[in-house]
PDB file of C-alpha atoms in Angstrom:
ATOM      1  CA  UNK A   1     -24.602  25.416  20.096  1.00  0.00           C
ATOM      2  CA  UNK A   2     -24.927  22.284  17.982  1.00  0.00           C
ATOM      3  CA  UNK A   3     -21.159  21.721  18.283  1.00  0.00           C
ATOM      4  CA  UNK A   4     -21.384  21.975  22.094  1.00  0.00           C
ATOM      5  CA  UNK A   5     -24.296  19.505  22.090  1.00  0.00           C
ATOM      6  CA  UNK A   6     -22.305  17.046  19.994  1.00  0.00           C
ATOM      7  CA  UNK A   7     -19.301  17.327  22.298  1.00  0.00           C
ATOM      8  CA  UNK A   8     -21.455  16.691  25.383  1.00  0.00           C
ATOM      9  CA  UNK A   9     -23.125  13.702  23.717  1.00  0.00           C
ATOM     10  CA  UNK A  10     -19.761  12.220  22.757  1.00  0.00           C
ATOM     11  CA  UNK A  11     -18.404  12.737  26.282  1.00  0.00           C
ATOM     12  CA  UNK A  12     -21.467  11.061  27.818  1.00  0.00           C
ATOM     13  CA  UNK A  13     -21.207   8.123  25.413  1.00  0.00           C
ATOM     14  CA  UNK A  14     -17.489   7.685  26.123  1.00  0.00           C
ATOM     15  CA  UNK A  15     -18.140   7.759  29.874  1.00  0.00           C
ATOM     16  CA  UNK A  16     -20.885   5.141  29.574  1.00  0.00           C
ATOM     17  CA  UNK A  17     -18.713   2.869  27.438  1.00  0.00           C
ATOM     18  CA  UNK A  18     -15.792   3.230  29.880  1.00  0.00           C
ATOM     19  CA  UNK A  19     -18.069   2.423  32.825  1.00  0.00           C
ATOM     20  CA  UNK A  20     -19.482  -0.617  31.055  1.00  0.00           C
ATOM     21  CA  UNK A  21     -15.949  -1.746  30.307  1.00  0.00           C
ATOM     22  CA  UNK A  22     -15.087  -1.559  33.995  1.00  0.00           C
ATOM     23  CA  UNK A  23     -18.190  -3.545  34.898  1.00  0.00           C
ATOM     24  CA  UNK A  24     -17.213  -6.277  32.486  1.00  0.00           C
ATOM     25  CA  UNK A  25     -13.876  -7.022  34.150  1.00  0.00           C
ATOM     26  CA  UNK A  26     -13.847 -10.328  36.006  1.00  0.00           C
ATOM     27  CA  UNK A  27     -13.234 -10.134  39.723  1.00  0.00           C
ATOM     28  CA  UNK A  28     -10.606 -12.385  41.330  1.00  0.00           C
ATOM     29  CA  UNK A  29     -12.253 -15.535  42.646  1.00  0.00           C
ATOM     30  CA  UNK A  30      -9.390 -17.820  43.594  1.00  0.00           C
ATOM     31  CA  UNK A  31      -8.412 -17.893  47.268  1.00  0.00           C
ATOM     32  CA  UNK A  32      -4.933 -18.164  48.686  1.00  0.00           C
ATOM     33  CA  UNK A  33      -4.959 -18.912  52.376  1.00  0.00           C
ATOM     34  CA  UNK A  34      -2.462 -20.151  54.886  1.00  0.00           C
ATOM     35  CA  UNK A  35      -0.560 -19.495  58.078  1.00  0.00           C
ATOM     36  CA  UNK A  36       2.809 -18.318  59.349  1.00  0.00           C
ATOM     37  CA  UNK A  37       4.387 -21.113  61.386  1.00  0.00           C
ATOM     38  CA  UNK A  38       7.326 -22.327  63.396  1.00  0.00           C
ATOM     39  CA  UNK A  39       7.695 -26.087  63.917  1.00  0.00           C
ATOM     40  CA  UNK A  40       4.256 -26.568  62.426  1.00  0.00           C
ATOM     41  CA  UNK A  41       2.506 -24.225  64.888  1.00  0.00           C
ATOM     42  CA  UNK A  42       0.890 -20.960  63.832  1.00  0.00           C
ATOM     43  CA  UNK A  43       2.430 -17.956  65.576  1.00  0.00           C
ATOM     44  CA  UNK A  44       0.610 -15.451  67.784  1.00  0.00           C
ATOM     45  CA  UNK A  45       0.990 -12.009  66.242  1.00  0.00           C
ATOM     46  CA  UNK A  46      -0.418  -8.511  66.328  1.00  0.00           C
ATOM     47  CA  UNK A  47      -3.562  -8.577  64.229  1.00  0.00           C
ATOM     48  CA  UNK A  48      -4.572  -4.896  64.305  1.00  0.00           C
ATOM     49  CA  UNK A  49      -3.353  -1.902  62.354  1.00  0.00           C
ATOM     50  CA  UNK A  50      -2.208  -4.034  59.388  1.00  0.00           C
ATOM     51  CA  UNK A  51       0.989  -4.547  61.387  1.00  0.00           C
ATOM     52  CA  UNK A  52       2.134  -7.891  59.943  1.00  0.00           C
ATOM     53  CA  UNK A  53       2.284  -8.165  56.179  1.00  0.00           C
ATOM     54  CA  UNK A  54       3.166 -10.628  53.455  1.00  0.00           C
ATOM     55  CA  UNK A  55       3.918  -9.597  49.887  1.00  0.00           C
ATOM     56  CA  UNK A  56       2.914 -11.283  46.642  1.00  0.00           C
ATOM     57  CA  UNK A  57       4.686 -10.719  43.346  1.00  0.00           C
ATOM     58  CA  UNK A  58       3.198 -12.119  40.156  1.00  0.00           C
ATOM     59  CA  UNK A  59       5.695 -13.779  37.858  1.00  0.00           C
ATOM     60  CA  UNK A  60       6.312 -11.687  34.764  1.00  0.00           C
ATOM     61  CA  UNK A  61       5.187  -8.466  36.433  1.00  0.00           C
ATOM     62  CA  UNK A  62       8.401  -7.551  38.270  1.00  0.00           C
ATOM     63  CA  UNK A  63       7.899  -3.811  37.814  1.00  0.00           C
ATOM     64  CA  UNK A  64       4.526  -3.792  39.537  1.00  0.00           C
ATOM     65  CA  UNK A  65       4.046  -3.034  43.208  1.00  0.00           C
ATOM     66  CA  UNK A  66       3.558  -6.124  45.372  1.00  0.00           C
ATOM     67  CA  UNK A  67       0.123  -7.278  46.456  1.00  0.00           C
ATOM     68  CA  UNK A  68      -0.090  -6.847  50.226  1.00  0.00           C
ATOM     69  CA  UNK A  69      -1.554  -9.653  52.318  1.00  0.00           C
ATOM     70  CA  UNK A  70      -2.308  -8.931  55.978  1.00  0.00           C
ATOM     71  CA  UNK A  71      -1.697 -11.552  58.653  1.00  0.00           C
ATOM     72  CA  UNK A  72      -4.139 -11.932  61.553  1.00  0.00           C
ATOM     73  CA  UNK A  73      -3.328 -12.320  65.236  1.00  0.00           C
ATOM     74  CA  UNK A  74      -3.513 -16.108  65.016  1.00  0.00           C
ATOM     75  CA  UNK A  75      -0.921 -16.175  62.250  1.00  0.00           C
ATOM     76  CA  UNK A  76      -3.412 -16.816  59.457  1.00  0.00           C
ATOM     77  CA  UNK A  77      -3.917 -14.955  56.190  1.00  0.00           C
ATOM     78  CA  UNK A  78      -6.004 -15.115  53.023  1.00  0.00           C
ATOM     79  CA  UNK A  79      -6.393 -13.232  49.759  1.00  0.00           C
ATOM     80  CA  UNK A  80      -8.642 -13.304  46.691  1.00  0.00           C
ATOM     81  CA  UNK A  81      -6.561 -13.405  43.515  1.00  0.00           C
ATOM     82  CA  UNK A  82      -6.595 -14.384  39.883  1.00  0.00           C
ATOM     83  CA  UNK A  83      -5.194 -17.780  38.961  1.00  0.00           C
ATOM     84  CA  UNK A  84      -1.492 -17.733  38.200  1.00  0.00           C
ATOM     85  CA  UNK A  85       1.992 -18.116  39.589  1.00  0.00           C
ATOM     86  CA  UNK A  86       2.967 -15.862  42.490  1.00  0.00           C
ATOM     87  CA  UNK A  87       6.014 -15.359  44.650  1.00  0.00           C
ATOM     88  CA  UNK A  88       5.171 -14.962  48.336  1.00  0.00           C
ATOM     89  CA  UNK A  89       7.620 -13.373  50.794  1.00  0.00           C
ATOM     90  CA  UNK A  90       7.493 -11.740  54.206  1.00  0.00           C
ATOM     91  CA  UNK A  91       7.735  -7.967  54.219  1.00  0.00           C
ATOM     92  CA  UNK A  92      11.272  -6.699  54.727  1.00  0.00           C
ATOM     93  CA  UNK A  93      12.155  -6.081  58.400  1.00  0.00           C
ATOM     94  CA  UNK A  94       8.588  -6.768  59.498  1.00  0.00           C
ATOM     95  CA  UNK A  95       7.676  -9.385  62.079  1.00  0.00           C
ATOM     96  CA  UNK A  96       9.110 -11.042  65.220  1.00  0.00           C
ATOM     97  CA  UNK A  97      11.307 -13.420  63.234  1.00  0.00           C
ATOM     98  CA  UNK A  98      14.641 -13.646  61.436  1.00  0.00           C
ATOM     99  CA  UNK A  99      14.492 -11.478  58.327  1.00  0.00           C
ATOM    100  CA  UNK A 100      15.423 -14.098  55.714  1.00  0.00           C
ATOM    101  CA  UNK A 101      12.650 -13.254  53.216  1.00  0.00           C
ATOM    102  CA  UNK A 102      12.768 -16.693  51.622  1.00  0.00           C
ATOM    103  CA  UNK A 103      10.640 -16.807  48.486  1.00  0.00           C
ATOM    104  CA  UNK A 104       7.786 -19.296  48.206  1.00  0.00           C
ATOM    105  CA  UNK A 105       6.401 -19.968  44.735  1.00  0.00           C
ATOM    106  CA  UNK A 106       2.635 -20.449  44.779  1.00  0.00           C
ATOM    107  CA  UNK A 107       0.750 -21.838  41.787  1.00  0.00           C
ATOM    108  CA  UNK A 108      -2.766 -20.621  42.410  1.00  0.00           C
ATOM    109  CA  UNK A 109      -5.708 -22.316  40.763  1.00  0.00           C
ATOM    110  CA  UNK A 110      -8.987 -22.254  42.575  1.00  0.00           C
ATOM    111  CA  UNK A 111      -8.264 -22.607  46.277  1.00  0.00           C
ATOM    112  CA  UNK A 112      -4.681 -23.039  47.439  1.00  0.00           C
ATOM    113  CA  UNK A 113      -3.302 -23.420  50.954  1.00  0.00           C
ATOM    114  CA  UNK A 114       0.266 -22.660  51.948  1.00  0.00           C
ATOM    115  CA  UNK A 115       2.450 -22.543  55.038  1.00  0.00           C
ATOM    116  CA  UNK A 116       5.060 -19.828  55.491  1.00  0.00           C
ATOM    117  CA  UNK A 117       7.789 -21.139  57.767  1.00  0.00           C
ATOM    118  CA  UNK A 118       9.780 -18.591  59.760  1.00  0.00           C
ATOM    119  CA  UNK A 119      12.249 -18.603  62.651  1.00  0.00           C
ATOM    120  CA  UNK A 120      10.964 -16.421  65.517  1.00  0.00           C
ATOM    121  CA  UNK A 121      13.462 -14.935  67.947  1.00  0.00           C
ATOM    122  CA  UNK A 122      11.399 -16.237  70.878  1.00  0.00           C
ATOM    123  CA  UNK A 123       8.287 -18.328  71.428  1.00  0.00           C
ATOM    124  CA  UNK A 124       5.845 -18.424  74.335  1.00  0.00           C
ATOM    125  CA  UNK A 125       4.491 -21.664  75.773  1.00  0.00           C
ATOM    126  CA  UNK A 126       2.628 -22.911  78.841  1.00  0.00           C
ATOM    127  CA  UNK A 127       0.892 -19.564  79.232  1.00  0.00           C
ATOM    128  CA  UNK A 128      -1.789 -19.139  81.890  1.00  0.00           C
ATOM    129  CA  UNK A 129      -3.562 -15.892  82.783  1.00  0.00           C
ATOM    130  CA  UNK A 130      -6.105 -15.263  85.539  1.00  0.00           C
ATOM    131  CA  UNK A 131      -7.960 -12.340  87.087  1.00  0.00           C
ATOM    132  CA  UNK A 132      -8.405 -12.296  90.854  1.00  0.00           C
ATOM    133  CA  UNK A 133     -10.120  -9.151  92.091  1.00  0.00           C
ATOM    134  CA  UNK A 134      -8.064  -6.255  90.758  1.00  0.00           C
ATOM    135  CA  UNK A 135      -4.949  -8.311  90.065  1.00  0.00           C
ATOM    136  CA  UNK A 136      -4.163  -9.783  86.673  1.00  0.00           C
ATOM    137  CA  UNK A 137      -1.626 -12.611  87.002  1.00  0.00           C
ATOM    138  CA  UNK A 138       0.185 -14.597  84.319  1.00  0.00           C
ATOM    139  CA  UNK A 139       2.818 -17.276  84.003  1.00  0.00           C
ATOM    140  CA  UNK A 140       4.555 -18.632  80.915  1.00  0.00           C
ATOM    141  CA  UNK A 141       7.770 -20.030  79.532  1.00  0.00           C
ATOM    142  CA  UNK A 142       9.732 -17.746  77.222  1.00  0.00           C
ATOM    143  CA  UNK A 143      11.769 -19.899  74.860  1.00  0.00           C
ATOM    144  CA  UNK A 144      14.815 -18.496  73.084  1.00  0.00           C
ATOM    145  CA  UNK A 145      15.031 -19.745  69.499  1.00  0.00           C
ATOM    146  CA  UNK A 146      17.787 -17.479  68.123  1.00  0.00           C
ATOM    147  CA  UNK A 147      20.894 -17.612  70.294  1.00  0.00           C
ATOM    148  CA  UNK A 148      21.858 -13.973  69.700  1.00  0.00           C
ATOM    149  CA  UNK A 149      18.382 -12.551  70.442  1.00  0.00           C
ATOM    150  CA  UNK A 150      17.700 -10.415  73.513  1.00  0.00           C
ATOM    151  CA  UNK A 151      14.388  -9.450  75.084  1.00  0.00           C
ATOM    152  CA  UNK A 152      13.569  -5.752  74.943  1.00  0.00           C
ATOM    153  CA  UNK A 153      10.430  -6.114  77.073  1.00  0.00           C
ATOM    154  CA  UNK A 154       7.695  -8.506  78.105  1.00  0.00           C
ATOM    155  CA  UNK A 155       4.129  -7.195  78.064  1.00  0.00           C
ATOM    156  CA  UNK A 156       1.040  -8.197  80.018  1.00  0.00           C
ATOM    157  CA  UNK A 157      -1.993  -6.960  78.097  1.00  0.00           C
ATOM    158  CA  UNK A 158      -5.719  -6.698  78.736  1.00  0.00           C
ATOM    159  CA  UNK A 159      -8.470  -5.757  76.272  1.00  0.00           C
ATOM    160  CA  UNK A 160     -12.262  -5.555  76.218  1.00  0.00           C
ATOM    161  CA  UNK A 161     -12.290  -7.223  72.782  1.00  0.00           C
ATOM    162  CA  UNK A 162     -10.695 -10.402  71.484  1.00  0.00           C
ATOM    163  CA  UNK A 163      -8.099  -8.281  69.677  1.00  0.00           C
ATOM    164  CA  UNK A 164      -5.260  -7.856  72.153  1.00  0.00           C
ATOM    165  CA  UNK A 165      -1.820  -6.414  71.428  1.00  0.00           C
ATOM    166  CA  UNK A 166       0.577  -3.653  72.425  1.00  0.00           C
ATOM    167  CA  UNK A 167      -1.609  -1.011  70.742  1.00  0.00           C
ATOM    168  CA  UNK A 168      -5.107  -2.418  71.185  1.00  0.00           C
ATOM    169  CA  UNK A 169      -5.623  -2.749  74.957  1.00  0.00           C
ATOM    170  CA  UNK A 170      -7.218  -1.080  77.978  1.00  0.00           C
ATOM    171  CA  UNK A 171      -4.464  -2.053  80.411  1.00  0.00           C
ATOM    172  CA  UNK A 172      -0.809  -2.811  79.863  1.00  0.00           C
ATOM    173  CA  UNK A 173       2.297  -3.387  81.928  1.00  0.00           C
ATOM    174  CA  UNK A 174       5.816  -3.692  80.544  1.00  0.00           C
ATOM    175  CA  UNK A 175       8.557  -5.713  82.208  1.00  0.00           C
ATOM    176  CA  UNK A 176      12.176  -4.945  81.383  1.00  0.00           C
ATOM    177  CA  UNK A 177      15.340  -6.864  82.226  1.00  0.00           C
ATOM    178  CA  UNK A 178      13.656 -10.185  81.420  1.00  0.00           C
ATOM    179  CA  UNK A 179      15.471 -13.237  80.093  1.00  0.00           C
ATOM    180  CA  UNK A 180      14.337 -16.519  78.587  1.00  0.00           C
ATOM    181  CA  UNK A 181      12.873 -19.089  80.972  1.00  0.00           C
ATOM    182  CA  UNK A 182       9.854 -19.237  83.255  1.00  0.00           C
ATOM    183  CA  UNK A 183       8.189 -15.887  83.857  1.00  0.00           C
ATOM    184  CA  UNK A 184       5.656 -14.682  86.435  1.00  0.00           C
ATOM    185  CA  UNK A 185       3.855 -11.416  85.707  1.00  0.00           C
ATOM    186  CA  UNK A 186       1.201  -9.392  87.495  1.00  0.00           C
ATOM    187  CA  UNK A 187      -0.632  -6.099  87.039  1.00  0.00           C
ATOM    188  CA  UNK A 188      -2.735  -4.072  89.481  1.00  0.00           C
ATOM    189  CA  UNK A 189      -5.943  -2.892  87.792  1.00  0.00           C
ATOM    190  CA  UNK A 190      -7.252  -0.829  90.719  1.00  0.00           C
ATOM    191  CA  UNK A 191      -8.807   2.421  89.521  1.00  0.00           C
ATOM    192  CA  UNK A 192      -8.923   1.454  85.846  1.00  0.00           C
ATOM    193  CA  UNK A 193     -12.395   2.600  84.826  1.00  0.00           C
ATOM    194  CA  UNK A 194     -12.199   0.870  81.439  1.00  0.00           C
ATOM    195  CA  UNK A 195     -11.612  -2.470  83.133  1.00  0.00           C
ATOM    196  CA  UNK A 196     -14.380  -1.927  85.679  1.00  0.00           C
ATOM    197  CA  UNK A 197     -16.954  -1.138  82.984  1.00  0.00           C
ATOM    198  CA  UNK A 198     -15.910  -3.805  80.503  1.00  0.00           C
ATOM    199  CA  UNK A 199     -18.512  -6.468  79.732  1.00  0.00           C
ATOM    200  CA  UNK A 200     -15.799  -8.853  78.507  1.00  0.00           C
ATOM    201  CA  UNK A 201     -12.079  -9.106  79.155  1.00  0.00           C
ATOM    202  CA  UNK A 202      -9.342 -10.802  77.141  1.00  0.00           C
ATOM    203  CA  UNK A 203      -5.659 -11.094  78.043  1.00  0.00           C
ATOM    204  CA  UNK A 204      -2.396 -11.926  76.336  1.00  0.00           C
ATOM    205  CA  UNK A 205       1.367 -11.962  76.888  1.00  0.00           C
ATOM    206  CA  UNK A 206       3.758 -10.351  74.423  1.00  0.00           C
ATOM    207  CA  UNK A 207       7.540 -10.581  74.057  1.00  0.00           C
ATOM    208  CA  UNK A 208       9.337  -7.860  72.081  1.00  0.00           C
ATOM    209  CA  UNK A 209      12.830  -8.651  70.818  1.00  0.00           C
ATOM    210  CA  UNK A 210      15.481  -5.923  70.718  1.00  0.00           C
ATOM    211  CA  UNK A 211      15.716  -4.636  67.155  1.00  0.00           C
ATOM    212  CA  UNK A 212      12.458  -6.224  65.960  1.00  0.00           C
ATOM    213  CA  UNK A 213       9.522  -4.078  64.887  1.00  0.00           C
ATOM    214  CA  UNK A 214       6.888  -6.484  66.215  1.00  0.00           C
ATOM    215  CA  UNK A 215       6.340  -8.715  69.245  1.00  0.00           C
ATOM    216  CA  UNK A 216       5.475 -12.398  69.454  1.00  0.00           C
ATOM    217  CA  UNK A 217       2.323 -13.151  71.450  1.00  0.00           C
ATOM    218  CA  UNK A 218       0.702 -15.941  73.418  1.00  0.00           C
ATOM    219  CA  UNK A 219      -2.786 -17.122  72.558  1.00  0.00           C
ATOM    220  CA  UNK A 220      -5.699 -14.884  73.602  1.00  0.00           C
ATOM    221  CA  UNK A 221      -7.361 -15.946  76.853  1.00  0.00           C
ATOM    222  CA  UNK A 222     -10.926 -14.858  77.679  1.00  0.00           C
ATOM    223  CA  UNK A 223     -11.291 -13.952  81.335  1.00  0.00           C
ATOM    224  CA  UNK A 224     -14.973 -13.006  81.421  1.00  0.00           C
TER     225      UNK A 224
END
């Protein structure tokens, strides 16, 4: 019985020491933040479902898994890290841009800002979206950046929150057979109960490139 008591006491002491050791570890306090850009402009992306990712590798720790950094729908990202040298790359075959995976070396000390430059297949400019009765209308210019790229579909999207993309929406219409240039889109919302009951509405245009896993998006426009 005494032996069992000693074993239990030792186990409890070891657990307490281990827990205290965990508590004594410093938490990362340095912030890396930045944006994914083309020609100096942040790109409109899908910001839900952890869809767009960057990867950080710490120099000297090649065998470790990368640190995942998630990119928001306005093309911005941030992460709390320990000071040190990191290699930042886009995730392989992820994103509406050419999959070059160029490595950016980041020397993090305190707060560090960086800009990840990519080449999107297409961009969207001059976008305008309006709601008239039950009709959602949009116009924009779809600009081809990569000569060999083809449009798989153009999407007109509506959401009741400011997060709008091909997954997070309450109304969506896809347009096939589209090419680069000026585009006019419309969607009939008649009978959509989610739209009728929504206290706020936000809209966005998306362009999905053939072969890409993600679409490029226009800015989010609040309709009501």
